Structure formats: structure tokens, C-alpha cells
PDB file of C-alpha atoms and ligand atoms in Angstrom:
ATOM      1  CA  UNK A 299    -143.222-107.620 -15.926  1.00 97.00           C
ATOM      2  CA  UNK A 300    -143.500-110.189 -13.209  1.00 98.00           C
ATOM      3  CA  UNK A 301    -140.417-111.744 -11.498  1.00 98.00           C
ATOM      4  CA  UNK A 302    -140.021-114.315  -8.867  1.00 98.00           C
ATOM      5  CA  UNK A 303    -137.040-113.964  -6.415  1.00 99.00           C
ATOM      6  CA  UNK A 304    -136.031-117.352  -5.077  1.00 99.00           C
ATOM      7  CA  UNK A 305    -133.737-117.787  -2.182  1.00 98.00           C
ATOM      8  CA  UNK A 306    -132.107-121.197  -1.161  1.00 98.00           C
ATOM      9  CA  UNK A 307    -131.091-122.907   2.205  1.00 98.00           C
ATOM     10  CA  UNK A 308    -129.796-120.686   5.030  1.00 97.00           C
ATOM     11  CA  UNK A 309    -130.613-117.174   3.445  1.00 97.00           C
ATOM     12  CA  UNK A 310    -133.271-116.927   5.993  1.00 96.00           C
ATOM     13  CA  UNK A 311    -130.365-116.971   8.550  1.00 94.00           C
ATOM     14  CA  UNK A 312    -128.776-113.616   6.878  1.00 95.00           C
ATOM     15  CA  UNK A 313    -127.697-111.188   9.567  1.00 91.00           C
ATOM     16  CA  UNK A 314    -127.835-113.732  12.336  1.00 85.00           C
ATOM     17  CA  UNK A 315    -124.371-115.365  11.661  1.00 77.00           C
ATOM     18  CA  UNK A 316    -121.379-114.949   9.510  1.00 81.00           C
ATOM     19  CA  UNK A 317    -121.771-111.131   9.033  1.00 83.00           C
ATOM     20  CA  UNK A 318    -118.309-110.889   7.701  1.00 85.00           C
ATOM     21  CA  UNK A 319    -119.230-112.967   4.536  1.00 87.00           C
ATOM     22  CA  UNK A 320    -123.080-112.049   4.148  1.00 87.00           C
ATOM     23  CA  UNK A 321    -123.398-108.679   5.933  1.00 84.00           C
ATOM     24  CA  UNK A 322    -125.515-107.622   8.838  1.00 91.00           C
ATOM     25  CA  UNK A 323    -128.783-107.249   7.165  1.00 94.00           C
ATOM     26  CA  UNK A 324    -131.604-109.872   7.478  1.00 96.00           C
ATOM     27  CA  UNK A 325    -133.531-111.777   4.811  1.00 97.00           C
ATOM     28  CA  UNK A 326    -136.566-109.393   5.700  1.00 97.00           C
ATOM     29  CA  UNK A 327    -134.407-106.457   4.914  1.00 97.00           C
ATOM     30  CA  UNK A 328    -133.273-107.847   1.611  1.00 98.00           C
ATOM     31  CA  UNK A 329    -137.148-108.611   0.524  1.00 98.00           C
ATOM     32  CA  UNK A 330    -137.916-105.048   1.569  1.00 98.00           C
ATOM     33  CA  UNK A 331    -134.861-103.645  -0.541  1.00 98.00           C
ATOM     34  CA  UNK A 332    -135.739-105.575  -3.622  1.00 98.00           C
ATOM     35  CA  UNK A 333    -139.653-104.903  -3.300  1.00 98.00           C
ATOM     36  CA  UNK A 334    -138.827-101.079  -2.945  1.00 98.00           C
ATOM     37  CA  UNK A 335    -136.616-101.289  -6.176  1.00 98.00           C
ATOM     38  CA  UNK A 336    -139.268-103.206  -8.097  1.00 98.00           C
ATOM     39  CA  UNK A 337    -141.859-100.676  -7.062  1.00 98.00           C
ATOM     40  CA  UNK A 338    -139.719 -97.753  -8.638  1.00 97.00           C
ATOM     41  CA  UNK A 339    -139.327 -99.911 -11.838  1.00 97.00           C
ATOM     42  CA  UNK A 340    -142.868-100.638 -12.029  1.00 97.00           C
ATOM     43  CA  UNK A 341    -142.185-104.518 -11.676  1.00 98.00           C
ATOM     44  CA  UNK A 342    -144.363-107.044 -10.059  1.00 98.00           C
ATOM     45  CA  UNK A 343    -142.303-109.336  -7.711  1.00 98.00           C
ATOM     46  CA  UNK A 344    -142.956-112.318  -5.574  1.00 98.00           C
ATOM     47  CA  UNK A 345    -140.529-113.936  -3.009  1.00 99.00           C
ATOM     48  CA  UNK A 346    -139.674-117.507  -1.956  1.00 99.00           C
ATOM     49  CA  UNK A 347    -137.284-118.962   0.098  1.00 98.00           C
ATOM     50  CA  UNK A 348    -136.723-122.433   1.193  1.00 98.00           C
ATOM     51  CA  UNK A 349    -134.159-124.983   2.760  1.00 98.00           C
ATOM     52  CA  UNK A 350    -135.607-127.801   0.678  1.00 98.00           C
ATOM     53  CA  UNK A 351    -134.614-128.559  -2.649  1.00 98.00           C
ATOM     54  CA  UNK A 352    -137.852-130.156  -3.911  1.00 98.00           C
ATOM     55  CA  UNK A 353    -139.672-127.172  -2.665  1.00 98.00           C
ATOM     56  CA  UNK A 354    -137.626-125.081  -4.829  1.00 99.00           C
ATOM     57  CA  UNK A 355    -137.894-127.331  -7.941  1.00 99.00           C
ATOM     58  CA  UNK A 356    -141.867-126.979  -7.218  1.00 99.00           C
ATOM     59  CA  UNK A 357    -141.723-123.268  -6.964  1.00 98.00           C
ATOM     60  CA  UNK A 358    -139.892-123.134 -10.312  1.00 99.00           C
ATOM     61  CA  UNK A 359    -142.277-125.530 -11.921  1.00 98.00           C
ATOM     62  CA  UNK A 360    -145.290-123.344 -10.521  1.00 98.00           C
ATOM     63  CA  UNK A 361    -143.752-120.335 -12.095  1.00 98.00           C
ATOM     64  CA  UNK A 362    -144.367-121.523 -15.545  1.00 98.00           C
ATOM     65  CA  UNK A 363    -146.828-119.373 -17.482  1.00 97.00           C
ATOM     66  CA  UNK A 364    -146.973-116.911 -14.366  1.00 98.00           C
ATOM     67  CA  UNK A 365    -143.590-115.205 -14.088  1.00 98.00           C
ATOM     68  CA  UNK A 366    -141.532-113.376 -16.969  1.00 98.00           C
ATOM     69  CA  UNK A 367    -138.259-113.619 -15.079  1.00 98.00           C
ATOM     70  CA  UNK A 368    -136.651-115.518 -12.167  1.00 99.00           C
ATOM     71  CA  UNK A 369    -133.823-114.158  -9.863  1.00 99.00           C
ATOM     72  CA  UNK A 370    -132.311-116.946  -8.054  1.00 99.00           C
ATOM     73  CA  UNK A 371    -129.807-117.370  -5.315  1.00 98.00           C
ATOM     74  CA  UNK A 372    -129.879-121.288  -4.925  1.00 98.00           C
ATOM     75  CA  UNK A 373    -127.304-121.013  -1.975  1.00 98.00           C
ATOM     76  CA  UNK A 374    -125.398-124.224  -1.349  1.00 98.00           C
ATOM     77  CA  UNK A 375    -127.633-125.938  -3.977  1.00 98.00           C
ATOM     78  CA  UNK A 376    -125.825-123.859  -6.641  1.00 98.00           C
ATOM     79  CA  UNK A 377    -122.965-126.313  -6.286  1.00 98.00           C
ATOM     80  CA  UNK A 378    -124.869-129.591  -6.274  1.00 98.00           C
ATOM     81  CA  UNK A 379    -128.289-129.430  -7.615  1.00 98.00           C
ATOM     82  CA  UNK A 380    -128.823-130.889 -11.180  1.00 98.00           C
ATOM     83  CA  UNK A 381    -132.686-130.913 -10.079  1.00 99.00           C
ATOM     84  CA  UNK A 382    -132.902-126.985  -9.979  1.00 99.00           C
ATOM     85  CA  UNK A 383    -130.842-126.753 -13.161  1.00 98.00           C
ATOM     86  CA  UNK A 384    -133.351-129.129 -14.915  1.00 99.00           C
ATOM     87  CA  UNK A 385    -136.348-127.324 -13.350  1.00 99.00           C
ATOM     88  CA  UNK A 386    -135.159-123.827 -14.840  1.00 98.00           C
ATOM     89  CA  UNK A 387    -134.359-125.759 -18.239  1.00 98.00           C
ATOM     90  CA  UNK A 388    -137.714-127.045 -18.322  1.00 98.00           C
ATOM     91  CA  UNK A 389    -139.714-123.861 -17.574  1.00 98.00           C
ATOM     92  CA  UNK A 390    -137.292-121.931 -19.821  1.00 98.00           C
ATOM     93  CA  UNK A 391    -137.989-118.625 -17.918  1.00 98.00           C
ATOM     94  CA  UNK A 392    -135.046-116.406 -18.146  1.00 98.00           C
ATOM     95  CA  UNK A 393    -133.024-116.581 -15.139  1.00 98.00           C
ATOM     96  CA  UNK A 394    -130.418-114.413 -13.360  1.00 99.00           C
ATOM     97  CA  UNK A 395    -128.264-116.056 -10.780  1.00 98.00           C
ATOM     98  CA  UNK A 396    -127.251-114.087  -7.659  1.00 98.00           C
ATOM     99  CA  UNK A 397    -124.585-114.563  -5.017  1.00 98.00           C
ATOM    100  CA  UNK A 398    -124.036-112.344  -2.098  1.00 97.00           C
ATOM    101  CA  UNK A 399    -120.496-113.323  -1.740  1.00 96.00           C
ATOM    102  CA  UNK A 400    -117.947-113.941  -4.575  1.00 97.00           C
ATOM    103  CA  UNK A 401    -118.146-117.459  -5.038  1.00 98.00           C
ATOM    104  CA  UNK A 402    -114.798-117.374  -7.229  1.00 97.00           C
ATOM    105  CA  UNK A 403    -112.723-116.185  -4.241  1.00 96.00           C
ATOM    106  CA  UNK A 404    -113.682-118.628  -1.726  1.00 96.00           C
ATOM    107  CA  UNK A 405    -113.355-122.473  -1.156  1.00 97.00           C
ATOM    108  CA  UNK A 406    -112.684-124.338  -4.440  1.00 98.00           C
ATOM    109  CA  UNK A 407    -116.158-126.199  -4.233  1.00 98.00           C
ATOM    110  CA  UNK A 408    -118.040-123.102  -4.649  1.00 98.00           C
ATOM    111  CA  UNK A 409    -116.367-122.041  -7.912  1.00 98.00           C
ATOM    112  CA  UNK A 410    -118.642-124.453  -9.978  1.00 98.00           C
ATOM    113  CA  UNK A 411    -122.452-123.427 -10.374  1.00 98.00           C
ATOM    114  CA  UNK A 412    -125.046-125.673 -12.019  1.00 98.00           C
ATOM    115  CA  UNK A 413    -127.352-122.888 -12.526  1.00 98.00           C
ATOM    116  CA  UNK A 414    -124.747-120.837 -14.244  1.00 98.00           C
ATOM    117  CA  UNK A 415    -125.317-123.339 -17.131  1.00 98.00           C
ATOM    118  CA  UNK A 416    -128.800-121.975 -17.621  1.00 98.00           C
ATOM    119  CA  UNK A 417    -128.428-118.376 -16.418  1.00 98.00           C
ATOM    120  CA  UNK A 418    -128.556-115.595 -18.647  1.00 98.00           C
ATOM    121  CA  UNK A 419    -126.261-113.692 -16.178  1.00 98.00           C
ATOM    122  CA  UNK A 420    -124.407-114.456 -12.916  1.00 98.00           C
ATOM    123  CA  UNK A 421    -123.755-111.786 -10.351  1.00 98.00           C
ATOM    124  CA  UNK A 422    -121.642-112.604  -7.423  1.00 98.00           C
ATOM    125  CA  UNK A 423    -119.704-110.617  -4.870  1.00 97.00           C
ATOM    126  CA  UNK A 424    -121.946-107.478  -4.815  1.00 97.00           C
ATOM    127  CA  UNK A 425    -123.953-108.189  -1.660  1.00 96.00           C
ATOM    128  CA  UNK A 426    -127.693-107.243  -1.528  1.00 97.00           C
ATOM    129  CA  UNK A 427    -126.995-104.846  -4.347  1.00 98.00           C
ATOM    130  CA  UNK A 428    -126.542-107.888  -6.735  1.00 98.00           C
ATOM    131  CA  UNK A 429    -130.243-108.708  -6.545  1.00 98.00           C
ATOM    132  CA  UNK A 430    -131.066-105.047  -7.732  1.00 98.00           C
ATOM    133  CA  UNK A 431    -128.805-105.676 -10.654  1.00 98.00           C
ATOM    134  CA  UNK A 432    -130.606-108.717 -11.618  1.00 98.00           C
ATOM    135  CA  UNK A 433    -133.923-106.924 -11.497  1.00 98.00           C
ATOM    136  CA  UNK A 434    -132.361-104.091 -13.402  1.00 98.00           C
ATOM    137  CA  UNK A 435    -131.450-107.006 -16.093  1.00 98.00           C
ATOM    138  CA  UNK A 436    -135.277-107.565 -16.511  1.00 96.00           C
ATOM    139  CA  UNK A 437    -136.163-103.904 -16.583  1.00 94.00           C
TER     140      UNK A 437
HETATM  141  O1  CA2 B 177    -122.837-116.066  -1.648  1.00 71.81           O
HETATM  142  C1  CA2 B 177    -124.029-116.474  -1.842  1.00 71.81           C
HETATM  143  O2  CA2 B 177    -124.913-115.956  -1.975  1.00 71.81           O
HETATM  144  C2  CA2 B 177    -123.953-117.917  -1.652  1.00 71.81           C
HETATM  145  O3  CA2 B 177    -125.013-118.451  -2.544  1.00 71.81           O
HETATM  146  C3  CA2 B 177    -124.458-118.383  -0.204  1.00 71.81           C
HETATM  147  C4  CA2 B 177    -124.535-119.719   0.084  1.00 71.81           C
HETATM  148  C5  CA2 B 177    -123.321-120.486  -0.164  1.00 71.81           C
HETATM  149  O4  CA2 B 177    -123.541-121.891   0.163  1.00 71.81           O
HETATM  150  C6  CA2 B 177    -122.902-120.209  -1.672  1.00 71.81           C
HETATM  151  O5  CA2 B 177    -121.858-120.902  -1.946  1.00 71.81           O
HETATM  152  C7  CA2 B 177    -122.741-118.613  -1.822  1.00 71.81           C
HETATM  153  C8  CA2 B 177    -124.733-119.782   1.640  1.00 71.81           C
HETATM  154  C9  CA2 B 177    -126.114-119.090   2.434  1.00 71.81           C
HETATM  155  C10 CA2 B 177    -125.841-119.128   3.745  1.00 71.81           C
HETATM  156  O6  CA2 B 177    -126.253-118.078   4.425  1.00 71.81           O
HETATM  157  C11 CA2 B 177    -125.763-118.015   5.661  1.00 71.81           C
HETATM  158  C12 CA2 B 177    -126.391-116.741   6.258  1.00 71.81           C
HETATM  159  C13 CA2 B 177    -125.938-116.433   7.476  1.00 71.81           C
HETATM  160  C14 CA2 B 177    -125.359-117.448   8.340  1.00 71.81           C
HETATM  161  C15 CA2 B 177    -124.722-118.547   7.556  1.00 71.81           C
HETATM  162  C16 CA2 B 177    -125.175-118.821   6.232  1.00 71.81           C
END
């Protein structure tokens, strides 16, 4: 079992600003936490973070035939990107969507997610633990 964890724009800023919403831990802490969890579950894992929509689309396309599952936090592109939705549909790799914050309890514009239309499961508002729950879905 090989999974790809994709994070979208500004997730590389975790722990630097807005700790009240996204916590105090950094992107590197997140990667380490998921990697350790995957190790315990005997799952191979790869990580990708980008601030650019097209790069995320390219990465999803490259995952075709390589990965068995995708865990994605598309960040702001959650609410805007038909391109990411289409790429996930095109590769048809089972996908779990994760949000650190509870997108249903924030601004109105965060309530709609394009990726939810293709995701097997959406996990929101559980902080970094949401990514571990997503890994467990595949385990
Ligand atoms: O809750 C989530 O995980 C989000 O996907 C995070 C996105 C936001 O646009 C989504 O609505 C919900 C934003 C990620 C920005 O991360 C930051 C980290 C530190 C400082 C500022 C932003």
C-alpha cells in the first residue's frame, strides 16, 4: 500500500501564523507525524506540498499507476478548483480529503468543497490527527 499526501497553498506556513486556527506545529512536524504513523501501519508514504494549482494537478496525474491512495488537503483550492477535482476524477485513485480546521464552522465560502465531490471521505476540524485518520482509512 502506497499513499501520497498532498498539501495545498500556505500549508508550508503552518506554525508560523494563525496558531489559533491551525495550531503551533509546523509542516515538517506534520510530515514527521504522518511518516511515523505510516511506518507503524506498514504503509509507504510520499509527500507533496505546493502553492501552485497546476503543480498539484501535475502531481495528481503523476500518481496514476504509482499510488493506491491520495490524502489531500487542497487548502484554499478546496473551494475554487475544478482542475484539482477533474485531475482526481481522471486518475480515479481513492482519495480522502482532510482539513485541519472545521470548514463548516468558519466563513460561508469555506463550506463548499469541490474535492468532496470525489473524495471517499472528508475529515475536518481534527487538527493534524485528521491526516492520521485518513491514513487509517487506507490501512
Ligand atoms: O483547515 C484547513 O486545513 C484548510 O484547508 C486550510 C486552508 C483554508 O483555506 C481552508 O479553507 C481550510 C488554509 C491553509 C493556510 O494555512 C495557513 C497556515 C499558517 C498561517 C496562515 C495560513
